[in-house]
CSV table of C-alpha atoms in Angstrom, one decimal:
chain,number,residue,atom,x,y,z
A,1,MET,CA,-60.7,91.5,123.5
A,2,THR,CA,-57.4,89.2,124.2
A,3,GLU,CA,-54.4,90.9,123.6
A,4,PRO,CA,-51.5,90.1,121.9
A,5,ALA,CA,-48.5,88.3,122.9
A,6,PRO,CA,-45.5,90.9,123.4
A,7,ALA,CA,-43.2,89.7,121.2
A,8,PRO,CA,-39.6,86.8,122.3
A,9,HIS,CA,-37.0,89.3,122.8
A,10,PRO,CA,-34.2,88.6,120.1
A,11,ARG,CA,-31.0,85.9,121.6
A,12,PRO,CA,-28.2,87.6,122.3
A,13,SER,CA,-25.4,87.7,119.6
A,14,GLY,CA,-21.9,88.2,119.7
A,15,PRO,CA,-19.4,88.6,116.6
A,16,ALA,CA,-18.7,86.1,114.4
A,17,VAL,CA,-14.9,84.4,114.5
A,18,LEU,CA,-13.3,83.5,110.8
A,19,ARG,CA,-11.1,80.3,112.1
A,20,LEU,CA,-8.5,78.9,109.9
A,21,ALA,CA,-5.7,76.3,110.3
A,22,ALA,CA,-2.8,75.5,107.5
A,23,SER,CA,0.2,72.9,107.5
A,24,SER,CA,1.9,76.0,106.8
A,25,PRO,CA,2.1,79.9,107.6
A,26,ALA,CA,2.4,80.1,103.8
A,27,GLN,CA,-0.5,77.7,103.4
A,28,LEU,CA,-2.2,79.7,106.0
A,29,ALA,CA,-1.2,83.4,104.1
A,30,ASP,CA,-3.3,81.4,100.5
A,31,ARG,CA,-6.3,80.6,103.0
A,32,LEU,CA,-6.9,84.4,104.1
A,33,ARG,CA,-6.1,85.6,100.8
A,34,ASP,CA,-8.8,83.5,99.2
A,35,VAL,CA,-11.3,84.4,102.5
A,36,ALA,CA,-10.2,88.0,101.3
A,37,ARG,CA,-10.6,87.5,97.6
A,38,GLY,CA,-15.0,86.9,98.6
A,39,GLY,CA,-13.7,82.8,98.6
A,40,PRO,CA,-15.9,80.1,101.2
A,41,ARG,CA,-14.6,80.3,105.2
A,42,PRO,CA,-13.2,77.2,105.5
A,43,ALA,CA,-14.6,75.1,108.0
A,44,ASP,CA,-13.2,71.6,108.0
A,45,PRO,CA,-13.2,69.5,111.1
A,46,ALA,CA,-10.0,67.4,110.6
A,47,ASP,CA,-8.1,71.3,110.3
A,48,ALA,CA,-8.5,70.9,114.4
A,49,ASP,CA,-4.7,69.3,114.0
A,50,LEU,CA,-2.7,71.2,111.5
A,51,PRO,CA,-0.3,74.2,113.9
A,52,CYS,CA,0.0,77.0,111.5
A,53,ARG,CA,-3.3,78.9,113.6
A,54,VAL,CA,-5.5,83.1,113.1
A,55,ALA,CA,-8.6,83.6,114.3
A,56,LEU,CA,-10.0,86.8,114.8
A,57,LEU,CA,-13.4,88.4,115.4
A,58,THR,CA,-15.8,90.3,112.6
A,59,PRO,CA,-12.9,89.6,109.2
A,60,THR,CA,-12.5,93.2,107.7
A,61,ALA,CA,-10.0,93.5,104.8
A,62,ASP,CA,-7.6,95.6,107.1
A,63,ARG,CA,-7.7,92.6,109.9
A,64,LEU,CA,-7.4,89.8,107.1
A,65,ALA,CA,-4.6,91.5,105.0
A,66,LEU,CA,-2.8,92.6,108.7
A,67,ALA,CA,-2.9,88.3,109.4
A,68,GLN,CA,-1.6,87.6,106.0
A,69,GLU,CA,1.1,90.5,106.9
A,70,LEU,CA,1.4,88.1,110.5
A,71,VAL,CA,1.1,84.9,109.5
A,72,LEU,CA,4.3,85.4,106.1
A,73,ARG,CA,6.4,87.1,108.9
A,74,GLU,CA,5.5,84.6,111.3
A,75,ARG,CA,5.0,86.9,114.1
A,76,SER,CA,2.8,85.1,116.9
A,77,TRP,CA,-0.3,87.5,118.4
A,78,ASP,CA,-2.6,87.6,121.1
A,79,GLY,CA,-5.1,89.6,120.8
A,80,PRO,CA,-5.2,93.4,119.9
A,81,ALA,CA,-7.5,94.2,116.9
A,82,ASP,CA,-8.9,91.1,117.7
A,83,LEU,CA,-6.2,88.6,116.1
A,84,TRP,CA,-4.6,85.9,117.7
A,85,TYR,CA,-1.8,84.0,115.4
A,86,THR,CA,0.5,81.7,116.4
A,87,ALA,CA,2.4,78.3,114.3
A,88,ASP,CA,3.2,77.2,118.1
A,89,PRO,CA,0.3,76.7,119.9
A,90,VAL,CA,0.9,75.7,124.2
A,91,LEU,CA,-1.6,73.3,123.8
A,92,ARG,CA,0.0,69.6,123.5
A,93,PRO,CA,-2.2,66.4,123.2
A,94,GLY,CA,-2.6,64.0,125.7
A,95,ARG,CA,-0.6,65.8,128.4
A,96,PRO,CA,-3.3,66.5,131.5
A,97,GLY,CA,-3.6,69.6,133.6
A,98,GLN,CA,-2.7,72.0,131.2
A,99,VAL,CA,-5.8,73.9,132.0
A,100,ALA,CA,-7.2,75.7,134.8
A,101,PHE,CA,-9.8,78.1,135.6
A,102,LEU,CA,-8.9,80.3,138.0
A,103,PHE,CA,-11.9,82.6,139.7
A,104,PRO,CA,-11.8,86.9,141.4
A,105,GLY,CA,-11.4,87.2,144.7
A,106,LEU,CA,-13.3,90.5,145.5
A,107,SER,CA,-12.6,93.3,143.3
A,108,ALA,CA,-12.9,97.1,143.6
A,109,HIS,CA,-14.8,97.5,140.5
A,110,ASP,CA,-17.9,96.8,140.2
A,111,ARG,CA,-18.9,93.4,137.5
A,112,PRO,CA,-21.5,93.8,135.1
A,113,PRO,CA,-24.6,91.5,135.3
A,114,LEU,CA,-24.0,89.5,131.9
A,115,ASP,CA,-27.5,89.7,131.1
A,116,ASP,CA,-26.2,88.9,127.4
A,117,VAL,CA,-24.5,85.5,128.7
A,118,ALA,CA,-27.0,84.4,130.6
A,119,GLY,CA,-29.9,85.5,127.7
A,120,ALA,CA,-27.7,83.3,125.4
A,121,PHE,CA,-27.5,80.9,127.5
A,122,ASP,CA,-30.0,79.9,129.3
A,123,LEU,CA,-28.6,80.1,132.0
A,124,PRO,CA,-29.9,80.9,135.4
A,125,GLY,CA,-28.7,85.3,135.9
A,126,TYR,CA,-29.1,87.5,139.1
A,127,GLU,CA,-29.9,90.9,140.1
A,128,PRO,CA,-26.6,92.5,141.0
A,129,ASP,CA,-25.4,93.9,144.2
A,130,ARG,CA,-26.3,97.8,145.6
A,131,THR,CA,-25.3,97.5,148.7
A,132,GLY,CA,-21.2,98.0,147.8
A,133,THR,CA,-19.9,95.6,151.4
A,134,VAL,CA,-17.9,93.1,151.6
A,135,GLY,CA,-20.8,90.3,151.6
A,136,GLY,CA,-22.7,92.1,148.8
A,137,ARG,CA,-19.1,91.9,146.6
A,138,THR,CA,-19.1,88.7,147.2
A,139,TRP,CA,-22.7,87.5,146.4
A,140,ASP,CA,-21.3,89.6,142.7
A,141,LEU,CA,-18.6,87.4,142.7
A,142,LEU,CA,-20.2,83.5,143.0
A,143,HIS,CA,-22.6,85.2,141.0
A,144,THR,CA,-20.3,85.8,137.9
A,145,GLY,CA,-18.4,82.7,138.5
A,146,ARG,CA,-21.0,80.1,138.0
A,147,LEU,CA,-22.9,81.8,135.9
A,148,LEU,CA,-19.5,82.2,133.1
A,149,ASP,CA,-18.3,78.7,134.5
A,150,GLY,CA,-21.4,77.4,132.9
A,151,ALA,CA,-21.3,78.7,129.6
A,152,LEU,CA,-17.7,78.2,129.2
A,153,ARG,CA,-18.9,74.4,129.7
A,154,ARG,CA,-21.5,75.3,127.8
A,155,LEU,CA,-18.7,76.4,125.2
A,156,GLY,CA,-17.4,73.4,125.5
A,157,ILE,CA,-14.2,74.9,127.4
A,158,ARG,CA,-13.4,72.8,130.6
A,159,PRO,CA,-10.6,73.0,133.3
A,160,ASP,CA,-8.4,69.7,133.9
A,161,LEU,CA,-7.9,72.1,136.9
A,162,VAL,CA,-9.6,74.7,139.7
A,163,ALA,CA,-8.0,77.6,141.9
A,164,GLY,CA,-9.4,80.9,143.2
A,165,HIS,CA,-8.2,83.5,144.6
A,166,SER,CA,-9.2,84.3,148.1
A,167,ALA,CA,-13.5,84.5,147.8
A,168,GLY,CA,-13.1,83.0,144.5
A,169,GLU,CA,-12.2,79.7,146.5
A,170,TRP,CA,-15.1,78.9,147.3
A,171,SER,CA,-16.7,79.2,143.6
A,172,ALA,CA,-13.8,77.0,142.9
A,173,LEU,CA,-15.0,74.5,144.5
A,174,PHE,CA,-19.0,75.0,143.0
A,175,SER,CA,-16.4,74.3,139.8
A,176,ALA,CA,-15.0,71.1,140.4
A,177,GLY,CA,-18.5,69.5,141.6
A,178,ARG,CA,-16.9,69.4,145.0
A,179,TRP,CA,-19.7,71.3,147.3
A,180,ALA,CA,-22.7,70.1,146.2
A,181,PRO,CA,-24.2,72.4,143.7
A,182,GLU,CA,-27.7,72.3,144.8
A,183,ALA,CA,-25.9,74.8,147.8
A,184,PHE,CA,-25.7,77.1,145.9
A,185,ASP,CA,-28.0,79.2,146.6
A,186,ASP,CA,-28.1,78.9,150.9
A,187,PHE,CA,-24.8,79.4,150.4
A,188,ALA,CA,-24.6,82.9,148.2
A,189,ARG,CA,-27.1,84.3,151.5
A,190,GLY,CA,-25.5,83.0,154.0
A,191,MET,CA,-22.4,84.9,152.1
A,192,GLY,CA,-24.3,88.5,151.4
A,193,PRO,CA,-24.6,91.6,152.3
A,194,ASP,CA,-24.9,92.3,156.4
A,195,ALA,CA,-24.8,88.5,156.3
A,196,TYR,CA,-21.7,88.8,159.4
A,197,GLN,CA,-20.0,90.9,161.3
A,198,LEU,CA,-16.1,92.2,160.4
A,199,PRO,CA,-13.4,93.8,161.5
A,200,ASP,CA,-13.0,97.6,160.7
A,201,VAL,CA,-9.4,97.2,159.4
A,202,ALA,CA,-8.2,98.4,156.0
A,203,PHE,CA,-6.2,96.5,153.4
A,204,ALA,CA,-4.0,99.0,151.3
A,205,VAL,CA,-2.5,97.4,147.9
A,206,VAL,CA,1.9,98.0,147.2
A,207,GLY,CA,3.5,97.5,144.0
A,208,CYS,CA,6.3,95.6,145.2
A,209,PRO,CA,7.6,92.3,145.5
A,210,VAL,CA,6.2,90.6,149.0
A,211,ALA,CA,10.0,90.5,150.4
A,212,GLU,CA,9.8,94.3,150.3
A,213,ALA,CA,7.1,95.1,150.8
A,214,ARG,CA,7.9,92.3,154.4
A,215,ARG,CA,10.1,95.8,155.5
A,216,LEU,CA,8.0,97.9,155.0
A,217,ILE,CA,6.4,96.6,157.7
A,218,ASP,CA,8.6,95.1,160.2
A,219,GLY,CA,8.8,96.4,163.3
A,220,VAL,CA,5.2,97.5,162.6
A,221,ALA,CA,2.4,96.4,164.9
A,222,ASP,CA,-0.9,96.1,163.4
A,223,VAL,CA,-0.5,95.3,160.3
A,224,VAL,CA,0.4,91.5,158.2
A,225,ILE,CA,0.7,90.6,154.6
A,226,SER,CA,-2.7,89.0,153.6
A,227,HIS,CA,-2.3,89.1,149.5
A,228,ASP,CA,0.9,87.9,147.5
A,229,ASN,CA,-0.2,88.5,144.7
A,230,SER,CA,2.8,89.2,142.1
A,231,PRO,CA,5.7,90.1,141.8
A,232,ARG,CA,5.2,93.4,142.0
A,233,GLN,CA,2.2,93.2,143.6
A,234,THR,CA,1.4,92.7,147.6
A,235,VAL,CA,-1.3,93.3,149.9
A,236,LEU,CA,-1.2,94.4,153.3
A,237,CYS,CA,-4.1,94.4,156.0
A,238,GLY,CA,-3.9,96.3,159.3
A,239,THR,CA,-5.3,99.3,160.7
A,240,ASP,CA,-5.7,102.8,159.1
A,241,ALA,CA,-2.2,104.0,161.4
A,242,ALA,CA,-0.1,101.1,160.9
A,243,ILE,CA,-0.5,101.3,156.7
A,244,HIS,CA,-0.1,105.4,157.1
A,245,THR,CA,3.2,103.9,158.9
A,246,ALA,CA,4.4,101.3,156.4
A,247,PHE,CA,3.3,104.0,153.1
A,248,ALA,CA,6.0,106.9,154.9
A,249,ARG,CA,9.0,104.0,154.5
A,250,ILE,CA,8.6,103.7,150.7
A,251,ALA,CA,11.3,105.5,150.1
A,252,ASP,CA,9.8,105.6,146.3
A,253,PRO,CA,7.1,107.7,144.7
A,254,ALA,CA,6.6,105.9,141.4
A,255,ILE,CA,5.9,103.1,143.0
A,256,PRO,CA,1.6,102.5,143.6
A,257,ARG,CA,0.6,102.3,146.6
A,258,THR,CA,-3.8,103.1,148.1
A,259,VAL,CA,-6.1,101.6,149.9
A,260,LEU,CA,-8.9,99.2,148.7
A,261,PRO,CA,-12.5,100.5,149.2
A,262,PHE,CA,-13.4,97.5,151.1
A,263,ARG,CA,-12.4,96.5,155.0
A,264,SER,CA,-13.2,93.1,156.7
A,265,GLY,CA,-9.6,91.2,158.3
A,266,PHE,CA,-10.2,88.4,155.3
A,267,HIS,CA,-6.8,86.2,155.5
A,268,SER,CA,-5.8,87.7,158.6
A,269,PRO,CA,-4.7,87.2,162.4
A,270,MET,CA,-7.4,90.4,162.3
A,271,LEU,CA,-10.8,87.9,161.1
A,272,ALA,CA,-10.2,84.7,164.1
A,273,PRO,CA,-12.4,86.4,167.3
A,274,TYR,CA,-14.7,86.9,164.0
A,275,LEU,CA,-15.2,83.2,162.6
A,276,ASP,CA,-17.7,81.7,163.9
A,277,PRO,CA,-20.4,82.9,161.7
A,278,VAL,CA,-18.8,82.7,158.0
A,279,ALA,CA,-16.9,78.9,159.4
A,280,ALA,CA,-20.2,77.8,160.2
A,281,VAL,CA,-21.9,79.2,156.7
A,282,LEU,CA,-19.4,77.0,154.9
A,283,ARG,CA,-19.2,73.6,157.0
A,284,ALA,CA,-23.1,73.7,156.4
A,285,VAL,CA,-22.1,73.1,152.4
A,286,PRO,CA,-22.4,69.5,151.0
A,287,LEU,CA,-19.6,67.3,150.0
A,288,ARG,CA,-19.1,65.8,146.9
A,289,ALA,CA,-16.8,63.8,144.7
A,290,ALA,CA,-14.5,66.4,142.4
A,291,ALA,CA,-14.1,65.8,139.2
A,292,VAL,CA,-11.4,67.7,138.5
A,293,PRO,CA,-8.8,68.9,141.3
A,294,VAL,CA,-9.1,71.8,143.9
A,295,TRP,CA,-5.5,73.8,144.4
A,296,SER,CA,-5.5,75.7,147.4
A,297,ALA,CA,-3.3,79.7,147.5
A,298,THR,CA,-3.0,79.2,151.3
A,299,THR,CA,-1.3,75.3,150.8
A,300,VAL,CA,0.2,76.2,147.3
A,301,ASP,CA,-1.1,72.5,146.7
A,302,ARG,CA,-4.7,70.2,146.0
A,303,TYR,CA,-7.0,70.3,148.0
A,304,PRO,CA,-7.0,67.3,150.6
A,305,ASP,CA,-9.9,63.9,150.1
A,306,ASP,CA,-10.4,63.8,153.4
A,307,ALA,CA,-13.4,66.1,154.7
A,308,PRO,CA,-12.3,66.7,158.1
A,309,ALA,CA,-8.9,67.6,156.8
A,310,LEU,CA,-10.6,70.2,153.9
A,311,GLY,CA,-12.8,71.6,156.5
A,312,ARG,CA,-9.5,72.8,158.6
A,313,LEU,CA,-8.9,74.0,155.6
A,314,LEU,CA,-11.9,76.6,154.9
A,315,VAL,CA,-11.7,78.0,158.1
A,316,ARG,CA,-7.7,78.0,158.0
A,317,HIS,CA,-7.9,79.9,154.6
A,318,LEU,CA,-10.3,82.7,156.2
A,319,VAL,CA,-6.8,83.4,158.3
A,320,SER,CA,-3.8,82.7,156.2
A,321,PRO,CA,-2.7,84.6,153.5
A,322,VAL,CA,-3.2,84.0,150.2
A,323,ARG,CA,-0.2,83.0,148.1
A,324,PHE,CA,-1.2,83.2,144.3
A,325,ARG,CA,2.2,84.1,142.8
A,326,GLU,CA,3.4,80.4,144.3
A,327,LEU,CA,0.2,79.0,142.7
A,328,VAL,CA,0.6,79.8,140.0
A,329,GLN,CA,4.1,79.4,139.4
A,330,ARG,CA,3.6,75.9,141.2
A,331,LEU,CA,0.6,74.8,138.6
A,332,HIS,CA,3.3,76.0,135.9
A,333,ASP,CA,6.2,74.0,136.8
A,334,GLU,CA,3.5,70.8,137.6
A,335,GLY,CA,2.7,71.6,133.1
A,336,THR,CA,-0.4,73.7,133.0
A,337,ARG,CA,-0.3,75.7,129.9
A,338,VAL,CA,-3.3,78.1,129.5
A,339,PHE,CA,-5.2,80.2,132.6
A,340,VAL,CA,-8.7,81.6,131.9
A,341,GLN,CA,-9.6,83.3,134.4
A,342,VAL,CA,-13.3,83.0,134.9
A,343,GLY,CA,-14.8,86.0,136.5
A,344,HIS,CA,-14.3,90.3,136.3
A,345,GLY,CA,-10.7,91.1,138.6
A,346,SER,CA,-6.9,91.5,137.8
A,347,LEU,CA,-5.8,87.7,138.1
A,348,ALA,CA,-5.4,87.1,133.8
A,349,ALA,CA,-2.4,90.7,135.0
A,350,PHE,CA,-0.8,89.0,138.0
A,351,VAL,CA,-0.7,85.3,136.0
A,352,ARG,CA,1.0,87.5,133.0
A,353,ASP,CA,3.4,89.0,136.3
A,354,THR,CA,4.2,85.7,137.7
A,355,LEU,CA,4.8,84.0,134.0
A,356,HIS,CA,7.1,86.4,132.6
A,357,GLY,CA,9.3,84.7,130.2
A,358,GLN,CA,7.7,81.1,130.6
A,359,ARG,CA,5.3,80.0,128.0
A,360,HIS,CA,1.5,80.3,128.9
A,361,VAL,CA,-1.5,81.2,128.0
A,362,VAL,CA,-4.4,83.6,130.1
A,363,ALA,CA,-7.6,85.1,128.8
A,364,SER,CA,-10.1,86.2,130.2
A,365,ALA,CA,-14.1,85.1,130.1
A,366,SER,CA,-15.5,88.7,131.2
A,367,LYS,CA,-13.5,92.3,131.8
A,368,GLY,CA,-15.9,94.2,133.7
A,369,ARG,CA,-18.0,95.0,130.0
A,370,PRO,CA,-21.4,94.3,129.7
A,371,ASP,CA,-20.6,93.2,126.3
A,372,GLY,CA,-20.0,89.5,128.1
A,373,LEU,CA,-20.9,87.0,124.6
A,374,ALA,CA,-18.3,89.8,122.7
A,375,GLU,CA,-15.4,88.7,125.7
A,376,LEU,CA,-16.2,85.6,125.3
A,377,ALA,CA,-15.6,85.3,121.5
A,378,ARG,CA,-12.8,86.7,122.1
A,379,LEU,CA,-11.6,84.0,124.5
A,380,ALA,CA,-12.5,81.2,122.6
A,381,ALA,CA,-10.9,82.2,119.6
A,382,ALA,CA,-7.5,82.9,121.8
A,383,LEU,CA,-7.8,79.0,122.9
A,384,TRP,CA,-8.5,77.2,120.1
A,385,VAL,CA,-5.3,79.1,118.4
A,386,HIS,CA,-3.9,77.9,121.1
A,387,GLY,CA,-4.6,73.8,120.6
A,388,LEU,CA,-8.4,73.6,123.1
A,389,ARG,CA,-11.3,73.3,120.5
A,390,PRO,CA,-14.2,75.0,121.5
A,391,ASP,CA,-17.9,74.6,120.3
A,392,PHE,CA,-18.5,77.1,118.4
A,393,ALA,CA,-22.3,76.0,116.8
A,394,ALA,CA,-23.2,77.1,120.3
A,395,LEU,CA,-22.1,79.8,120.4
A,396,PRO,CA,-24.8,83.0,119.3
A,397,GLY,CA,-22.8,84.5,115.8
A,398,ALA,CA,-19.7,83.0,116.2
A,399,ASP,CA,-20.2,81.0,113.0
A,400,ASP,CA,-22.1,83.4,111.0
A,401,PRO,CA,-20.8,84.0,107.2
A,402,ILE,CA,-18.7,86.4,106.2
A,403,ARG,CA,-20.4,88.8,104.0
A,404,ARG,CA,-18.8,89.8,100.6
A,405,ASP,CA,-19.1,93.5,101.7
A,406,ASP,CA,-17.6,92.7,104.9
A,407,THR,CA,-14.5,91.3,103.6
A,408,ILE,CA,-14.4,93.9,101.3
A,409,ARG,CA,-14.6,97.2,103.1
A,410,ARG,CA,-11.7,99.2,105.0
A,411,ASP,CA,-12.4,98.3,108.4
A,412,ASP,CA,-12.8,101.4,111.2
A,413,THR,CA,-10.0,99.5,113.9
A,414,VAL,CA,-7.0,99.1,112.6
A,415,GLY,CA,-4.9,100.3,109.8
A,416,PRO,CA,-2.5,103.7,108.6
A,417,ASP,CA,-5.3,106.2,109.7
A,418,ARG,CA,-7.2,104.4,112.5
A,419,THR,CA,-5.5,101.9,114.7
A,420,ALA,CA,-7.3,99.2,116.9
A,421,ARG,CA,-7.3,99.7,120.6
A,422,PRO,CA,-6.7,96.2,122.9
A,423,ASP,CA,-9.9,96.8,124.6
A,424,GLY,CA,-12.6,97.2,121.5
A,425,ALA,CA,-12.5,101.3,121.5
A,426,VAL,CA,-10.2,102.8,118.7
A,427,TRP,CA,-8.1,106.1,118.3
A,428,PRO,CA,-9.9,109.0,117.1
A,429,ARG,CA,-8.4,109.0,113.4
A,430,GLY,CA,-5.1,111.2,112.7
A,431,GLY,CA,-4.5,109.9,115.8
A,432,PRO,CA,-1.3,108.9,117.8
A,433,SER,CA,-0.5,105.9,115.1
A,434,ALA,CA,-1.3,107.0,112.4
A,435,SER,CA,1.4,109.6,111.7
A,436,ARG,CA,4.4,106.7,112.4
A,437,ALA,CA,2.5,104.2,111.4
A,438,GLY,CA,2.5,104.6,107.6
A,439,ASP,CA,0.7,101.6,105.4
A,440,ASP,CA,2.5,98.8,106.7
A,441,PRO,CA,-0.5,97.1,108.9
A,442,VAL,CA,1.8,95.6,111.6
A,443,LEU,CA,3.4,98.8,112.7
A,444,ALA,CA,0.0,99.9,112.5
A,445,ALA,CA,-1.5,97.7,115.2
A,446,PHE,CA,2.6,97.1,116.9
A,447,GLN,CA,2.1,100.9,117.4
A,448,ALA,CA,-1.4,100.8,119.1
A,449,VAL,CA,-0.7,98.4,121.5
A,450,LEU,CA,1.9,100.5,122.0
A,451,ASP,CA,-0.4,103.0,122.4
A,452,GLU,CA,-2.6,101.3,124.6
A,453,VAL,CA,0.3,100.5,127.1
A,454,ALA,CA,0.4,104.4,127.9
A,455,HIS,CA,-2.8,104.8,128.2
A,456,ALA,CA,-3.6,102.3,130.2
A,457,SER,CA,-0.5,103.7,132.5
A,458,ARG,CA,-2.5,107.2,132.7
A,459,GLU,CA,-5.4,106.0,133.4
A,460,VAL,CA,-4.1,103.6,136.1
A,461,LEU,CA,-1.7,106.4,137.4
A,462,ASP,CA,-5.2,108.8,137.4
A,463,GLY,CA,-7.4,106.3,139.4
A,464,TRP,CA,-4.3,106.3,141.9
A,465,GLN,CA,-3.9,110.1,142.3
A,466,ARG,CA,-7.4,110.1,143.2
A,467,TRP,CA,-7.4,107.8,145.6
A,468,HIS,CA,-4.2,109.1,147.4
A,469,ARG,CA,-6.5,112.5,147.1
A,470,ASP,CA,-9.6,112.1,148.5
A,471,ASP,CA,-9.3,108.0,150.7
A,472,ARG,CA,-5.3,108.0,151.5
A,473,VAL,CA,-5.1,107.0,155.5
A,474,ARG,CA,-4.6,109.0,158.2
A,475,PRO,CA,-2.6,108.6,161.6
């Protein structure tokens, strides 16, 4: 007897996203009240150019109340409680070069496979690396970058330019079409686990500006600056003994410092004797005309159009410092205002640190959690509020109807009893915000942000102490 065919897997789905726009804060508050009372959700394409804009995930009574308070007080909001609001979007119609895709390099953290994203958009997934080697981490970042780049384009989110951090520049070259997409699989295998030998030198992160890091290594042999990430983070590369000497020169015990869990020598002269196999893989990738400019964190300029010059830069990139802080500032000076991190990593934090006090928006397509569709919904909501036009119809679940019982029930993640954390988790009932926030939803959510900063700071400190205790560099 023939067995029945297995039932098809349901298509993955993310959260509903409410989007409202109006010509004034008062009008927008009225529209929010209409939705809170159970009125129809507006879906007027003509709203696209209206300046006052609010977006929120999984609308509930408390989130709608918070949104109304923010709008009436004309307080911009950028993500806590899964809510975004502005009356002054950063994007300006007709200006070129405003949206950048930024591709992360190697990370000390594992990358989730994002199977829900691959399934929702019918994109190729991948088997995550289990080796923990530099090649294995490269395999993961290349596949994560390709997957999220494809998902963003399915949502109608496209860059005006692309850039990368360290090995992320390779993802940027594929994204722009400068490297032939059909060569991706061979390239990923060529850069994968056990593909080549690397020097046995360490990377160490120091929480200080590059000028201060130079003083730490002044006169110390066998150590260089490999990454200038942001005003408050620099990476050293060198022997264990040299890094130990540099660490010993840090007078302030509050300055973070840690050794990363991978060793390679990339972006330092120590890699030079090992260059040939890696350079051969780079030179083997066929070139195509780029659809958008690719920017280099080696030269802080566009990649050259000339093929021989591009080949020389690819090799130079391997042994030269990553000047990511300078690149971000240059892009902002050139008019880029929206920075999209296409992958899991710290680039969003580097951008915020570098552009502190300067007008910009930064959003991440992944924050290392397995609910990839929810992260894409958050990114799309943030970008829509600031003037981009994602195709929410292509995001499963985003345009689901808002049920009446959803909008009238009390939200368990916002309010005086239970306040939202920006990472989607919630503080316990009666937790740190409850007694101080009272019944004011804005203060409740604002206090949640402060609590989240304190929580994140504790996690960073605990992590640093573990590394310092268990993996500190010894001479």
